[in-house]
GROMACS .gro file of C-alpha atoms in nm:
model
  250
    1MET     CA    1  11.697  12.583  11.881
    2HIS     CA    2  11.793  12.461  11.519
    3THR     CA    3  11.608  12.132  11.422
    4SER     CA    4  11.711  11.932  11.143
    5PRO     CA    5  11.459  11.886  10.863
    6PRO     CA    6  11.247  11.574  10.825
    7ALA     CA    7  11.398  11.276  10.628
    8SER     CA    8  11.117  11.332  10.374
    9ALA     CA    9  11.221  11.684  10.296
   10LEU     CA   10  11.595  11.556  10.270
   11CYS     CA   11  11.457  11.288  10.042
   12PHE     CA   12  11.284  11.545   9.826
   13ARG     CA   13  11.559  11.761   9.796
   14LEU     CA   14  11.803  11.504   9.721
   15CYS     CA   15  11.548  11.378   9.440
   16LEU     CA   16  11.563  11.717   9.290
   17GLN     CA   17  11.912  11.755   9.308
   18GLU     CA   18  11.981  11.413   9.135
   19ARG     CA   19  11.729  11.509   8.856
   20ARG     CA   20  11.917  11.838   8.788
   21ARG     CA   21  12.261  11.654   8.790
   22VAL     CA   22  12.099  11.385   8.544
   23GLU     CA   23  11.988  11.658   8.304
   24ALA     CA   24  12.297  11.840   8.326
   25GLY     CA   25  12.478  11.504   8.222
   26GLY     CA   26  12.692  11.451   8.539
   27GLY     CA   27  12.443  11.215   8.706
   28LEU     CA   28  12.474  10.863   8.791
   29GLY     CA   29  12.264  10.785   8.494
   30GLY     CA   30  12.533  10.915   8.253
   31ARG     CA   31  12.868  10.757   8.131
   32LEU     CA   32  13.169  10.813   8.327
   33GLU     CA   33  13.473  10.891   8.137
   34GLY     CA   34  13.722  10.635   8.145
   35SER     CA   35  13.497  10.373   8.296
   36ARG     CA   36  13.214  10.131   8.191
   37GLU     CA   37  12.878  10.250   8.191
   38LYS     CA   38  12.691  10.248   8.522
   39PRO     CA   39  12.331  10.119   8.562
   40GLU     CA   40  12.079  10.380   8.544
   41LYS     CA   41  11.967  10.537   8.862
   42PRO     CA   42  11.595  10.478   8.941
   43SER     CA   43  11.366  10.762   8.912
   44PRO     CA   44  11.205  10.888   9.223
   45TRP     CA   45  10.885  10.872   9.026
   46GLU     CA   46  10.903  10.475   8.997
   47ASP     CA   47  10.716  10.497   9.316
   48ALA     CA   48  10.493  10.784   9.253
   49LYS     CA   49  10.280  10.724   9.567
   50THR     CA   50  10.576  10.746   9.804
   51PHE     CA   51  10.725  11.054   9.629
   52LEU     CA   52  10.416  11.249   9.652
   53ALA     CA   53  10.357  11.168  10.012
   54ALA     CA   54  10.716  11.299  10.082
   55PHE     CA   55  10.639  11.603   9.885
   56GLU     CA   56  10.322  11.662  10.085
   57GLN     CA   57  10.512  11.628  10.432
   58VAL     CA   58  10.756  11.888  10.303
   59ALA     CA   59  10.492  12.117  10.186
   60LYS     CA   60  10.323  12.100  10.534
   61ALA     CA   61  10.655  12.124  10.723
   62CYS     CA   62  10.721  12.433  10.507
   63GLN     CA   63  10.374  12.568  10.563
   64TRP     CA   64  10.339  12.620  10.192
   65PRO     CA   65  10.000  12.737  10.096
   66ARG     CA   66   9.813  12.454   9.927
   67GLY     CA   67   9.741  12.670   9.628
   68GLU     CA   68  10.114  12.683   9.569
   69TRP     CA   69  10.185  12.303   9.605
   70VAL     CA   70  10.147  12.248   9.223
   71ILE     CA   71  10.392  12.524   9.154
   72ARG     CA   72  10.647  12.376   9.379
   73LEU     CA   73  10.601  12.017   9.255
   74LEU     CA   74  10.652  12.130   8.893
   75PRO     CA   75  11.039  12.139   8.908
   76ALA     CA   76  11.040  11.774   9.002
   77LEU     CA   77  10.829  11.651   8.747
   78SER     CA   78  10.951  11.389   8.512
   79GLY     CA   79  10.860  11.077   8.273
   80ILE     CA   80  10.520  10.941   8.353
   81ALA     CA   81  10.427  11.212   8.599
   82GLU     CA   82  10.524  11.491   8.348
   83ARG     CA   83  10.322  11.349   8.074
   84ALA     CA   84  10.024  11.297   8.299
   85PHE     CA   85  10.048  11.663   8.404
   86ASN     CA   86  10.086  11.782   8.037
   87ASN     CA   87   9.770  11.578   7.934
   88MET     CA   88   9.544  11.735   8.189
   89ASP     CA   89   9.295  12.029   8.110
   90ALA     CA   90   9.458  12.365   8.179
   91PRO     CA   91   9.204  12.460   8.464
   92ASP     CA   92   9.259  12.112   8.637
   93ARG     CA   93   9.658  12.161   8.659
   94GLU     CA   94   9.594  12.438   8.923
   95ASP     CA   95   9.430  12.182   9.162
   96TYR     CA   96   9.701  11.955   9.348
   97GLY     CA   97   9.422  11.704   9.435
   98LYS     CA   98   9.350  11.659   9.076
   99VAL     CA   99   9.727  11.657   8.965
  100LYS     CA  100   9.790  11.401   9.226
  101ALA     CA  101   9.499  11.180   9.103
  102ALA     CA  102   9.629  11.224   8.738
  103ILE     CA  103   9.990  11.122   8.831
  104LEU     CA  104   9.894  10.813   9.018
  105ARG     CA  105   9.640  10.704   8.748
  106GLY     CA  106   9.916  10.754   8.500
  107ASP     CA  107  10.173  10.565   8.722
  108ALA     CA  108   9.891  10.264   8.780
  109LEU     CA  109   9.822  10.248   8.390
  110SER     CA  110  10.215  10.241   8.318
  111ARG     CA  111  10.278   9.944   8.569
  112GLU     CA  112   9.965   9.751   8.420
  113LYS     CA  113  10.096   9.813   8.071
  114GLN     CA  114  10.450   9.674   8.148
  115ARG     CA  115  10.287   9.374   8.340
  116GLN     CA  116  10.079   9.279   8.028
  117GLN     CA  117  10.399   9.330   7.819
  118PHE     CA  118  10.602   9.094   8.050
  119ARG     CA  119  10.324   8.840   8.042
  120GLY     CA  120  10.270   8.865   7.675
  121PHE     CA  121  10.626   8.874   7.546
  122CYS     CA  122  10.715   8.628   7.274
  123TYR     CA  123  11.050   8.499   7.176
  124GLN     CA  124  11.215   8.666   6.882
  125GLU     CA  125  11.490   8.480   6.704
  126THR     CA  126  11.622   8.804   6.568
  127GLU     CA  127  11.699   8.919   6.943
  128GLY     CA  128  11.832   8.577   7.053
  129PRO     CA  129  11.819   8.441   7.421
  130ARG     CA  130  12.040   8.746   7.546
  131GLY     CA  131  11.820   8.998   7.395
  132ALA     CA  132  11.493   8.831   7.535
  133TYR     CA  133  11.636   8.796   7.872
  134SER     CA  134  11.730   9.181   7.858
  135ARG     CA  135  11.374   9.266   7.754
  136LEU     CA  136  11.205   9.029   8.005
  137TRP     CA  137  11.415   9.168   8.291
  138GLU     CA  138  11.344   9.538   8.194
  139MET     CA  139  10.971   9.461   8.162
  140CYS     CA  140  10.963   9.289   8.506
  141ARG     CA  141  11.161   9.543   8.670
  142GLY     CA  142  10.918   9.831   8.537
  143TRP     CA  143  10.614   9.621   8.673
  144LEU     CA  144  10.758   9.507   9.021
  145ARG     CA  145  10.966   9.827   9.076
  146VAL     CA  146  11.246   9.596   9.228
  147GLU     CA  147  11.452   9.915   9.319
  148ASN     CA  148  11.162  10.031   9.546
  149HIS     CA  149  10.995   9.738   9.670
  150SER     CA  150  11.086   9.465   9.921
  151LYS     CA  151  11.043   9.100   9.842
  152GLU     CA  152  10.745   9.099  10.040
  153GLN     CA  153  10.582   9.386   9.837
  154MET     CA  154  10.679   9.208   9.513
  155LEU     CA  155  10.536   8.887   9.623
  156GLU     CA  156  10.229   9.077   9.721
  157LEU     CA  157  10.206   9.212   9.347
  158MET     CA  158  10.235   8.864   9.210
  159VAL     CA  159   9.963   8.721   9.430
  160LEU     CA  160   9.755   9.027   9.356
  161GLU     CA  161   9.778   8.955   8.981
  162GLN     CA  162   9.694   8.608   9.015
  163LEU     CA  163   9.394   8.673   9.238
  164LEU     CA  164   9.271   8.920   8.980
  165SER     CA  165   9.318   8.667   8.716
  166ILE     CA  166   9.097   8.395   8.875
  167LEU     CA  167   8.787   8.627   8.976
  168PRO     CA  168   8.477   8.587   8.762
  169LEU     CA  169   8.474   8.823   8.472
  170GLU     CA  170   8.219   9.074   8.603
  171MET     CA  171   8.377   9.085   8.943
  172GLN     CA  172   8.724   9.111   8.789
  173SER     CA  173   8.630   9.410   8.586
  174ARG     CA  174   8.462   9.587   8.877
  175VAL     CA  175   8.773   9.531   9.097
  176ARG     CA  176   9.044   9.641   8.846
  177GLU     CA  177   8.847   9.967   8.782
  178SER     CA  178   8.926  10.055   9.130
  179GLY     CA  179   9.289   9.989   9.100
  180PRO     CA  180   9.366   9.777   9.425
  181GLU     CA  181   9.723   9.806   9.526
  182SER     CA  182   9.718   9.520   9.754
  183CYS     CA  183   9.558   9.174   9.790
  184SER     CA  184   9.344   9.306  10.092
  185GLN     CA  185   9.207   9.591   9.892
  186ALA     CA  186   9.130   9.355   9.618
  187VAL     CA  187   8.943   9.110   9.845
  188ALA     CA  188   8.746   9.397  10.008
  189LEU     CA  189   8.653   9.517   9.670
  190ALA     CA  190   8.549   9.170   9.553
  191GLU     CA  191   8.320   9.116   9.882
  192GLU     CA  192   8.179   9.459   9.850
  193PHE     CA  193   8.078   9.365   9.488
  194LEU     CA  194   7.931   9.034   9.633
  195LEU     CA  195   7.746   9.198   9.882
  196LYS     CA  196   7.585   9.451   9.639
  197GLN     CA  197   7.501   9.176   9.409
  198GLU     CA  198   7.303   8.993   9.706
  199LYS     CA  199   7.117   9.318   9.788
  200GLU     CA  200   7.019   9.342   9.423
  201VAL     CA  201   6.895   9.002   9.406
  202LEU     CA  202   6.700   9.032   9.730
  203LEU     CA  203   6.542   9.363   9.615
  204GLU     CA  204   6.450   9.178   9.289
  205GLU     CA  205   6.273   8.900   9.498
  206VAL     CA  206   6.100   9.143   9.729
  207ALA     CA  207   5.973   9.348   9.417
  208GLY     CA  208   5.840   9.016   9.252
  209SER     CA  209   5.667   8.925   9.566
  210ILE     CA  210   5.483   9.275   9.583
  211TYR     CA  211   5.392   9.239   9.224
  212GLU     CA  212   5.255   8.895   9.264
  213ALA     CA  213   5.060   9.007   9.579
  214GLY     CA  214   4.919   9.303   9.401
  215GLN     CA  215   4.799   9.071   9.101
  216ALA     CA  216   4.655   8.792   9.313
  217PRO     CA  217   4.312   8.862   9.519
  218SER     CA  218   4.349   8.842   9.906
  219GLY     CA  219   4.194   8.594  10.100
  220ARG     CA  220   3.906   8.830  10.234
  221GLU     CA  221   3.849   8.904   9.854
  222GLN     CA  222   3.840   8.530   9.781
  223ARG     CA  223   3.591   8.459  10.070
  224TYR     CA  224   3.365   8.747   9.948
  225SER     CA  225   3.369   8.614   9.595
  226SER     CA  226   3.291   8.277   9.723
  227VAL     CA  227   2.999   8.398   9.922
  228GLY     CA  228   2.866   8.599   9.627
  229VAL     CA  229   2.884   8.313   9.406
  230LYS     CA  230   2.684   8.084   9.640
  231GLU     CA  231   2.423   8.332   9.687
  232GLU     CA  232   2.377   8.384   9.323
  233GLU     CA  233   2.363   8.000   9.282
  234ASP     CA  234   2.104   7.975   9.557
  235GLY     CA  235   1.904   8.250   9.399
  236GLU     CA  236   1.891   8.080   9.059
  237ALA     CA  237   1.796   7.737   9.209
  238GLY     CA  238   1.496   7.903   9.413
  239GLN     CA  239   1.386   8.068   9.108
  240LEU     CA  240   1.383   7.752   8.909
  241GLY     CA  241   1.207   7.575   9.204
  242LYS     CA  242   0.934   7.840   9.196
  243GLU     CA  243   0.877   7.826   8.828
  244GLY     CA  244   0.877   7.437   8.856
  245GLY     CA  245   0.594   7.452   9.102
  246ARG     CA  246   0.370   7.687   8.920
  247THR     CA  247   0.417   7.466   8.619
  248SER     CA  248   0.285   7.147   8.826
  249GLY     CA  249  -0.022   7.337   8.970
  250ALA     CA  250  -0.118   7.430   8.628
   0.00000   0.00000   0.00000
C-alpha cells in the first residue's frame, strides 16, 4: 500500500524547489514582470534548527546512510549555512554532526549580531526617518525571525535578552557562552553556575580548615606539652632547693 511522505519530507523538498526557482530568477523573491516587487520570501535557513530537524527526519525515513547525509544536504545549503560549511576544515566537512554544529553556531552568531545592530542603531540624518525605520525593521526581523516565530516565541526572545542583560557579569558571560535559546535554558545555566560557585566556596573553606588543623597542635599534644613544661619547672625548682639547703648547712 502506498503511503504519503511525511510532512517534513515535503517541507524539505519544497524548500529545495523554491531555492532552485529563486536561483533561476523565477522565484517569489524576484521581480514579476508587469507588477510591483513582491516581498522577499524568507529563506528556510532563517530557522536553521527546524530545517535541520526536518532534513534528519527525511534522511531517516529514506534510510540514507549517515555517511551520506552531508552530501545530501549540500544542495540545500545557502546563506549563513553555506558560509559556515565553507569555513570548516576539509576533514570536518564529512562529519554531519560537526557540520550541523557549525551551521547552528553560525546561525546563533548571526542572530546575536543582528540583535546588537538593532539595539545599537543610531539615527542618520542622511537616511531620514523612513530610511531609519526601514533599517530597524530589517534588523529586528533578522533577529526575531518574525516569519518563522509565533508571538509567544518572539516574546520569549525579548525576555531572554533582558534576562541575560541583568545577570552579574561573570554569570552572564558563562551563560552566553552556552548560547541558551530560551529563558528556561538560561535560568538552568545560571543556577548551575551558582551551584558550582557554592561548591567551590565550600571546598575552599574545607581546605582552609584542614590547613589550619594541620598547623595548630592537637589537644593531646597540648596536654603533653603542658605536662612536660610543668615537670621541667618542678625539676628546676627541686634542684634549686637542694642547692639552697647545702648552702645553709655550710
